[in-house]
XYZ file of C-alpha atoms in Angstrom:
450
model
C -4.183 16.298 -49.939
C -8.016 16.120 -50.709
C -8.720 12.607 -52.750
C -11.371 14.040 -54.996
C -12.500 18.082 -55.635
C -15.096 19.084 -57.966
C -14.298 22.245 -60.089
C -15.816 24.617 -62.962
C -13.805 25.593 -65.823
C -11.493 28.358 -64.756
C -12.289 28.948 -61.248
C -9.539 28.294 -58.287
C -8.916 25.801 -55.345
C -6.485 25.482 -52.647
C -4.760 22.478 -51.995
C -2.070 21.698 -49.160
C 0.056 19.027 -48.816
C 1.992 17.761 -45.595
C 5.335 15.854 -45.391
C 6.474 13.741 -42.071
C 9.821 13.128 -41.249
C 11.439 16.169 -43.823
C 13.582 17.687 -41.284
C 15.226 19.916 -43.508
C 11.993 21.165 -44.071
C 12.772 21.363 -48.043
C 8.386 20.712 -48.825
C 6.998 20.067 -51.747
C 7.192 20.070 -55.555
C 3.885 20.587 -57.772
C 2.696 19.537 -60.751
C -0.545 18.826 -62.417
C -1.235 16.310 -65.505
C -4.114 15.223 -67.238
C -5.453 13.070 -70.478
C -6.514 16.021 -72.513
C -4.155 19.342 -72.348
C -4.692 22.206 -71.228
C -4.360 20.830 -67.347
C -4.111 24.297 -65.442
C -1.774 25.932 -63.952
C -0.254 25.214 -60.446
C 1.305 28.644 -58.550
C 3.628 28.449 -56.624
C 5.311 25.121 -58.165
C 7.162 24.474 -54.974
C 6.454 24.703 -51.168
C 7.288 24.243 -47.384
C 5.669 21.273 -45.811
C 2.222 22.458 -44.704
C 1.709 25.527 -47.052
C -0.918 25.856 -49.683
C -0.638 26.584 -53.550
C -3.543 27.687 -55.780
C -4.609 25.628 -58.730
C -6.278 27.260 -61.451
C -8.320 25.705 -63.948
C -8.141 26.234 -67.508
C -10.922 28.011 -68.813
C -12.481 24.902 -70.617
C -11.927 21.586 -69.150
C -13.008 18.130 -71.236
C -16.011 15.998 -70.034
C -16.183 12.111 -69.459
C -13.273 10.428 -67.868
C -10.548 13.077 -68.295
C -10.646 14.029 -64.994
C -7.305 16.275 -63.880
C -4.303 14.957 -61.249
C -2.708 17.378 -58.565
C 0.440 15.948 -57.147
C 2.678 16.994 -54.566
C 5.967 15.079 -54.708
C 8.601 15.224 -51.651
C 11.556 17.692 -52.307
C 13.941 15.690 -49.923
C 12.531 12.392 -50.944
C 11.093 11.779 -54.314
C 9.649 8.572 -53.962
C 7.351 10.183 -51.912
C 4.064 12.071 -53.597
C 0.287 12.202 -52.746
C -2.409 13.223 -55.197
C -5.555 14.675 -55.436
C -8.340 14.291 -58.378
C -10.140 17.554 -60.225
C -13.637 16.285 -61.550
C -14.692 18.872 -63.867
C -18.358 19.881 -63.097
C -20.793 22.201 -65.068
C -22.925 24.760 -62.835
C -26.965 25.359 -62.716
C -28.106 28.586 -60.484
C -30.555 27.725 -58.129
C -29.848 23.301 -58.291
C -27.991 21.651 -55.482
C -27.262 17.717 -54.932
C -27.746 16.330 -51.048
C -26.488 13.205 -49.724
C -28.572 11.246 -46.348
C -26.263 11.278 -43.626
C -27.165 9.793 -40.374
C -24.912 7.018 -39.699
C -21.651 5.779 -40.922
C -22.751 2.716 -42.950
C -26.372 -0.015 -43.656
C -26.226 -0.813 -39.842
C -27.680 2.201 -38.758
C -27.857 0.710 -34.851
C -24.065 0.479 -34.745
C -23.378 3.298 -37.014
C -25.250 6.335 -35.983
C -23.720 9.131 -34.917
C -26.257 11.793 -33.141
C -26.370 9.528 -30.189
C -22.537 10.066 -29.607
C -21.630 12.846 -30.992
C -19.884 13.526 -27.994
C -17.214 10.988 -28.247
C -14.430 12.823 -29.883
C -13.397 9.870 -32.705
C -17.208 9.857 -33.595
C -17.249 13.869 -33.896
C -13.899 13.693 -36.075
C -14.934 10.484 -38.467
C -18.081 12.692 -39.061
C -16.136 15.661 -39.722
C -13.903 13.983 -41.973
C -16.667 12.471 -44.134
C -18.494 16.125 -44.315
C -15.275 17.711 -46.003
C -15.031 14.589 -48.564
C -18.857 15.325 -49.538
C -18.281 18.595 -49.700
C -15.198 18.432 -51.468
C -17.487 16.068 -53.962
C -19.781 18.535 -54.840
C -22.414 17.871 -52.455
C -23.842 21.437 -50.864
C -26.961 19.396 -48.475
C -27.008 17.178 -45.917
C -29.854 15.491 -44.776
C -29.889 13.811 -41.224
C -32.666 11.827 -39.934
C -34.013 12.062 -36.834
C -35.709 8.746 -35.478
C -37.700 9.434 -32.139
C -37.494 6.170 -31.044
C -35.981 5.750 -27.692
C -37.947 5.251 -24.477
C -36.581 4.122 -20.627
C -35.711 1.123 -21.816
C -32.075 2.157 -23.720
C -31.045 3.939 -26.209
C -29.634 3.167 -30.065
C -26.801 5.439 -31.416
C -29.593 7.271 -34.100
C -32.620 7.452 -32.644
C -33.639 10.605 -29.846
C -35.744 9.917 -26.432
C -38.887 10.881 -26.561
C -38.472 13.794 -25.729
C -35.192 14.019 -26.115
C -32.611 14.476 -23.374
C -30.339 17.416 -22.788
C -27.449 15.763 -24.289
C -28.254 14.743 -27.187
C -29.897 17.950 -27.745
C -25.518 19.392 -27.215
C -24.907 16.825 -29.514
C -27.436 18.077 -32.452
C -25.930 21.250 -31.690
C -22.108 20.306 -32.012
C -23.012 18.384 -35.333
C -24.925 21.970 -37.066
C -21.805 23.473 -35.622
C -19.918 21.402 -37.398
C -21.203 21.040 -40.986
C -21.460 25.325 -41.310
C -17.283 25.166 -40.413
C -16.768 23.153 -43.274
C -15.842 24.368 -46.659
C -14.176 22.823 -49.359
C -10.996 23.642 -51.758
C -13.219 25.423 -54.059
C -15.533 27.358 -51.508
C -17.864 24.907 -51.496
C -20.235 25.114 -48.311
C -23.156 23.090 -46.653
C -26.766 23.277 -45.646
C -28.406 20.875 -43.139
C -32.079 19.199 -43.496
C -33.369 17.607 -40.714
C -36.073 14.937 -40.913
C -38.216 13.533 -37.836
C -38.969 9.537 -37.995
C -41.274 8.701 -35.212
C -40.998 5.246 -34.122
C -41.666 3.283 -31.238
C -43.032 5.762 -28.155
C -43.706 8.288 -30.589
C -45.363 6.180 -32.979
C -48.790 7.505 -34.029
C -50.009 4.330 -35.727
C -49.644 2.357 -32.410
C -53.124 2.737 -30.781
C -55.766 5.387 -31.445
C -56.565 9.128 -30.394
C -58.926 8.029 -27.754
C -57.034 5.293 -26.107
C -53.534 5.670 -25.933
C -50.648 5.633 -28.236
C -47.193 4.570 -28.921
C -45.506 1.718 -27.705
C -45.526 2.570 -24.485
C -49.338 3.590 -24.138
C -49.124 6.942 -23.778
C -52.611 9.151 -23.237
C -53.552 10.876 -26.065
C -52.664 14.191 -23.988
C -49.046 13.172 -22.836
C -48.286 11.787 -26.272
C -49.311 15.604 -28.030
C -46.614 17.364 -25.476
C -44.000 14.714 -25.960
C -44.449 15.359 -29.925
C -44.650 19.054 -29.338
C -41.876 19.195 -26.912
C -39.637 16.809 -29.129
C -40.116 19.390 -31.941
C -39.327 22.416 -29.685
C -35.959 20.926 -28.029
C -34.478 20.359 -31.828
C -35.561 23.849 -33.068
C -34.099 25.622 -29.936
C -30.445 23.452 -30.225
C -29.953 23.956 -34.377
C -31.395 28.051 -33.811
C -29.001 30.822 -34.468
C -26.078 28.972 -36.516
C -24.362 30.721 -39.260
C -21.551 29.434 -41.366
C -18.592 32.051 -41.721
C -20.357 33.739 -44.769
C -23.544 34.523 -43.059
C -25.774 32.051 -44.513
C -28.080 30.404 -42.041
C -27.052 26.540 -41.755
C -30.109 25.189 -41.037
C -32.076 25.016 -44.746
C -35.525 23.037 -43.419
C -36.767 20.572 -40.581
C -39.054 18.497 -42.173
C -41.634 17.416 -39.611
C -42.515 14.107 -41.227
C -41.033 12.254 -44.324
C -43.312 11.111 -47.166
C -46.202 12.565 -45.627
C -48.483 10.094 -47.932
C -52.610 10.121 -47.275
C -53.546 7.646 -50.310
C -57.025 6.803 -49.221
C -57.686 10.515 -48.852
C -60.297 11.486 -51.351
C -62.852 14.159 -49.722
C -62.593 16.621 -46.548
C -62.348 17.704 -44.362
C -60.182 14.467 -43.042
C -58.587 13.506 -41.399
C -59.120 9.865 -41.677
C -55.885 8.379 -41.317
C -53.776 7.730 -38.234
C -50.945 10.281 -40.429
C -53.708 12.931 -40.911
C -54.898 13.005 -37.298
C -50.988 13.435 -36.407
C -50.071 16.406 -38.783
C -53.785 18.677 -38.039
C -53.034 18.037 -34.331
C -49.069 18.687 -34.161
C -47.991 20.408 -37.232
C -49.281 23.981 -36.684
C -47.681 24.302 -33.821
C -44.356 23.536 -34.899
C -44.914 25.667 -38.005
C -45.167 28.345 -35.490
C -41.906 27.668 -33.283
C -39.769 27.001 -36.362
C -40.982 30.305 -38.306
C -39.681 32.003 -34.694
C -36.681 31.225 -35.218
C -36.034 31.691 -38.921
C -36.288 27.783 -39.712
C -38.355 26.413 -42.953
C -40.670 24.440 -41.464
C -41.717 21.534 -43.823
C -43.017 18.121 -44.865
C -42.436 15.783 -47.802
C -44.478 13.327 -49.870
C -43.604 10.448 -51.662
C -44.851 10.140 -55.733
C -44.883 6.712 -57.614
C -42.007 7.113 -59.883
C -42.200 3.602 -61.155
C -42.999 3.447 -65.269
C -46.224 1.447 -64.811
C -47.056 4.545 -62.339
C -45.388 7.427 -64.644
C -46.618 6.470 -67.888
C -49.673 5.250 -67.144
C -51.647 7.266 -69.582
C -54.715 5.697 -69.188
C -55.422 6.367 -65.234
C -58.545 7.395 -64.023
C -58.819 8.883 -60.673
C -61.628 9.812 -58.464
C -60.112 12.776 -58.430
C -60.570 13.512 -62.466
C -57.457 16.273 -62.417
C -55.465 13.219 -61.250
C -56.606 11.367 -64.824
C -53.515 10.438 -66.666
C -51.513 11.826 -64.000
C -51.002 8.595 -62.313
C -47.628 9.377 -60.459
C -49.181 12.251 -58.371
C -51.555 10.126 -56.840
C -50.514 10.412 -53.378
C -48.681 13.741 -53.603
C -51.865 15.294 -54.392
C -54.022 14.106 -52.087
C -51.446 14.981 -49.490
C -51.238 18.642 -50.492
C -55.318 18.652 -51.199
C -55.422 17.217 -47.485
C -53.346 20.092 -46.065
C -55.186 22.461 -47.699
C -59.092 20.951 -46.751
C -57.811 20.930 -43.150
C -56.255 24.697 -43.611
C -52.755 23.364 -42.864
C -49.871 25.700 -43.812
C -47.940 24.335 -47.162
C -44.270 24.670 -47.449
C -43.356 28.198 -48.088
C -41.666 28.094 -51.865
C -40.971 24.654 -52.474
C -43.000 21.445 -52.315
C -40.226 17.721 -52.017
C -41.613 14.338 -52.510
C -39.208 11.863 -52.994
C -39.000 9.815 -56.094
C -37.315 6.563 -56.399
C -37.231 6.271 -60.187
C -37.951 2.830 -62.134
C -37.739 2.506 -65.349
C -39.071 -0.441 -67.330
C -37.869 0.575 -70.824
C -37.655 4.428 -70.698
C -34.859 6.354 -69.868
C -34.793 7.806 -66.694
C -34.640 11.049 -68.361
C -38.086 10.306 -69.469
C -39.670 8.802 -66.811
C -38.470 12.009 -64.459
C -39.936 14.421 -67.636
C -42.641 12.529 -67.278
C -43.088 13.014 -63.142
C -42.349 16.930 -63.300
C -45.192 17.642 -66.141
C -47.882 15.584 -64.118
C -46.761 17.752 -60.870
C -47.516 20.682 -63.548
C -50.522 19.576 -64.791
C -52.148 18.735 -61.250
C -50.201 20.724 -58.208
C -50.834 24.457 -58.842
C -54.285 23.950 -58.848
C -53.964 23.318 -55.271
C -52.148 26.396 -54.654
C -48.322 24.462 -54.548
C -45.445 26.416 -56.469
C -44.501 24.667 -59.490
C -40.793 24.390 -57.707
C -39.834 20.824 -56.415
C -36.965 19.374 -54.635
C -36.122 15.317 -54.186
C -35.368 14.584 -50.667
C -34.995 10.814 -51.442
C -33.437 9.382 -55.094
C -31.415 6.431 -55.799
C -27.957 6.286 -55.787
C -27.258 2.788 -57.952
C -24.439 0.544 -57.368
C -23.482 0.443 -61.036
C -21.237 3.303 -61.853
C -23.374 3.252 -65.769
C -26.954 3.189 -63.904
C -25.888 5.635 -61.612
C -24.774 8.069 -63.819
C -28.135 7.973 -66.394
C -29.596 8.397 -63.205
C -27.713 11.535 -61.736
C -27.901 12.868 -64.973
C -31.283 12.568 -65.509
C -32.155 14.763 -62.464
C -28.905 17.584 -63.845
C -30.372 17.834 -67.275
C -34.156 18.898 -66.006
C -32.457 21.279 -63.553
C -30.960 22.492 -66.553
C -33.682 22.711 -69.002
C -36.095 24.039 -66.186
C -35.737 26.044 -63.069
C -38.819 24.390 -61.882
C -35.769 21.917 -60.631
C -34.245 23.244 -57.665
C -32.460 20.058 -55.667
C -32.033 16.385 -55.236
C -30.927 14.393 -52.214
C -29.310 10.911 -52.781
C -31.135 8.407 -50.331
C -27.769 6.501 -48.773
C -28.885 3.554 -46.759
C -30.235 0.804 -46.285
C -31.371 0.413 -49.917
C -29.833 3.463 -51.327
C -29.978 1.998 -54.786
C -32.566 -0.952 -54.078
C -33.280 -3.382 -52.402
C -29.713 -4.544 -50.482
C -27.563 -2.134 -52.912
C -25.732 -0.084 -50.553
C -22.949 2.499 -51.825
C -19.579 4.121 -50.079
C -18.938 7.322 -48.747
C -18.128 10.094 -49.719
C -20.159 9.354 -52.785
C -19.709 10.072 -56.054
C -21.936 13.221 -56.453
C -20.668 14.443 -59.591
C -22.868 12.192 -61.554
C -25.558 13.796 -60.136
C -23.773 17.467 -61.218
C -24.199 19.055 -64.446
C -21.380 18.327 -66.810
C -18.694 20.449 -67.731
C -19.648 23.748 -69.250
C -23.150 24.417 -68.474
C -24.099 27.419 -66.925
């Protein structure tokens, strides 16, 4: 049986349930109980080992802690029964929760999987944790990609630079594997990908007109490594449907928290970030739009309070005045647009690791989406944001005012379209580090909202 499924009020899921050992094949009896009646129905009540039954829920489900029980107990032994949990979940149109998936716990070195996704156990531990997330509520998944790898060895996250053919057939086997996965109640995924470059590919290592990267590359061999890196992942993740049609691949982000805070007048650039996104980005703008990939980038806001509700900010950039928290998003969409770089077609992400140092974070995260109102469109951005990174806090309380916090804008305002748990390290913090398979419902509207 599944451990955990999300549901709405009065929709259906399938749920199966295996028995070892029953040689008289007699299966399974059902039965569902809860805190707060009505439970839902169960149909049929009884079946053979390895068949499913559809549970139904009722058409108004409680909230809180009353979460529902599915049990299948052994016809030829009774002392033998699994369960599976119903969380009751609310829907919003248009708002989705994410989860960072890269590696299989903090030690990302030991952990990650891209590297070996060709070694069967790896490719079936990942699979297994996809259908738990999914089966949590979770309809994104966003994988990093460090380019970090040179001659010298490889780590089990991090690509060559460029990468090599095989881990190219293992990016390929993973897409392949998150659009085949759906959950009891239909549930399906997306995949984000996210380039880190690091080490050889790192553009803050040495200067345009020496050499760059850690291994000293000229300026001209570093610009076709980048541009063929970029091309290899577009071509392996191209083309991949899930069973409904829907494209798999949602966006490849070309660079994470694309931040330029000294920028304050064009044309730029003038950091070692700006140089890397006029020369680079346009052209993989063009290959991904080829293939029917969002291209995209992401910035990173200052959702701390003394940042959020700083009222009394004044910017050399006057729009910016009392505005505080969109600092650096603004000056890196004003930067793309002085240096006639493309912005992200229908959406602009920065990530925003909220702080709160007496507000709720319902406040503080009001607070972050009316300065991105008050500043952004000016620029020419759509007033439409998505979270790429957000805490997900140890503490079951914390973590809940926090998921909710993000569910109840979505809800008041469409101008919320998706947030993506950051997992680890420092998911929550500094050395807070939660479990898979997550517990995404706090981060899902509550029972009954539409």
């Amino acid at each position: 049986l599944q451990t955990a499924v999300t549901m709405q009020a009065g929709t259906s899921a399938i749920f199966t349930a295996n028995v070892a050992n029953d040689s008289s094949n007699s299966g399974v009896k059902w039965s569902v109980s809860c805190p707060a009646t009505p439970c839902g129905t169960v149909a049929p009540a009884a079946t053979p080992s390895g068949m499913a039954t559809t549970y139904t829920a009722p058409a108004s489900v409680p909230s809180g802690d009353a979460t529902i029980t599915i049990t299948a107990t052994s016809v030829a032994d009774s002392t033998k029964s699994g369960s599976a949990v119903v969380i009751p979940v609310g829907n919003i149109p248009g708002y989705q929760v994410g989860v960072d998936f890269h590696a299989f716990d903090s030690n990302i070195d030991q952990t990650g999987f891209i590297g070996r996704y060709n070694q069967p156990q790896v490719r079936q531990m990942v699979r297994t944790w996809l259908q738990q997330m999914a089966d949590r509520g979770v309809s994104i998944i966003s994988t990093g990609l460090w380019v970090e790898n040179d001659a010298g060895g490889q780590s089990n996250v991090g690509l060559y630079f460029p990468p090599t053919d095989q881990e190219m057939a293992n990016l390929r086997a993973y897409v392949q594997d998150v659009a085949s996965i759906v959950s009891a109640t239909g549930n399906r995924l997306v995949v984000n990908f996210c380039f880190g470059w690091l080490g050889p590919s790192d553009y803050t290592i040495g200067t345009p007109t020496t050499t760059l990267g850690s291994l000293n590359l000229s300026p001209a061999q570093y610009i076709a490594n980048v541009q063929a890196t970029g091309d290899m992942v577009l071509a392996a993740v191209a083309g991949i449907t899930r069973p409904d049609g829907v494209n798999v691949i949602d966006t490849v982000y070309f660079m994470g928290e694309a931040n330029l805070p000294d920028y304050t007048t064009p044309p730029g650039p003038i950091t070692a970030s700006g140089w890397f996104l006029v020369t680079n980005y346009p052209h993989f703008v063009a290959e991904a739009s080829k293939l029917g990939i969002r291209p995209a980038v992401y910035f990173g806001s200052g959702c701390d309070q003394g940042d959020v509700m700083d009222d009394y900010w004044v910017d050399l950039f006057p729009i910016l005045d009392g505005h505080r928290s969109m600092g650096s998003v603004y000056r890196g969409v004003k930067f793309f647009l002085d240096n006639g770089l493309p912005l992200p077609p229908g959406r602009l992400d920065f990530s925003c690791f909220l702080q709160p140092t007496g507000d709720s974070y319902e406040q503080l995260l009001q607070r972050v989406l009316d300065d991105a109102d008050a500043v952004l469109p000016s620029l020419g951005a759509p007033n439409v944001y998505g979270f790429p990174e957000a805490y997900y806090m140890v503490d079951p309380t914390v973590r809940l005012q926090v998921g909710q916090a993000y569910a109840t804008q979505a809800a008041l305002n469409s101008r919320v379209q998706r947030v993506s748990i950051w997992s680890w390290p420092g998911g929550g913090g500094s050395g807070q580090n939660g479990p898979y398979p997550f517990t995404m419902e706090d981060f899902l509207p509550p029972p009954g909202s539409q």
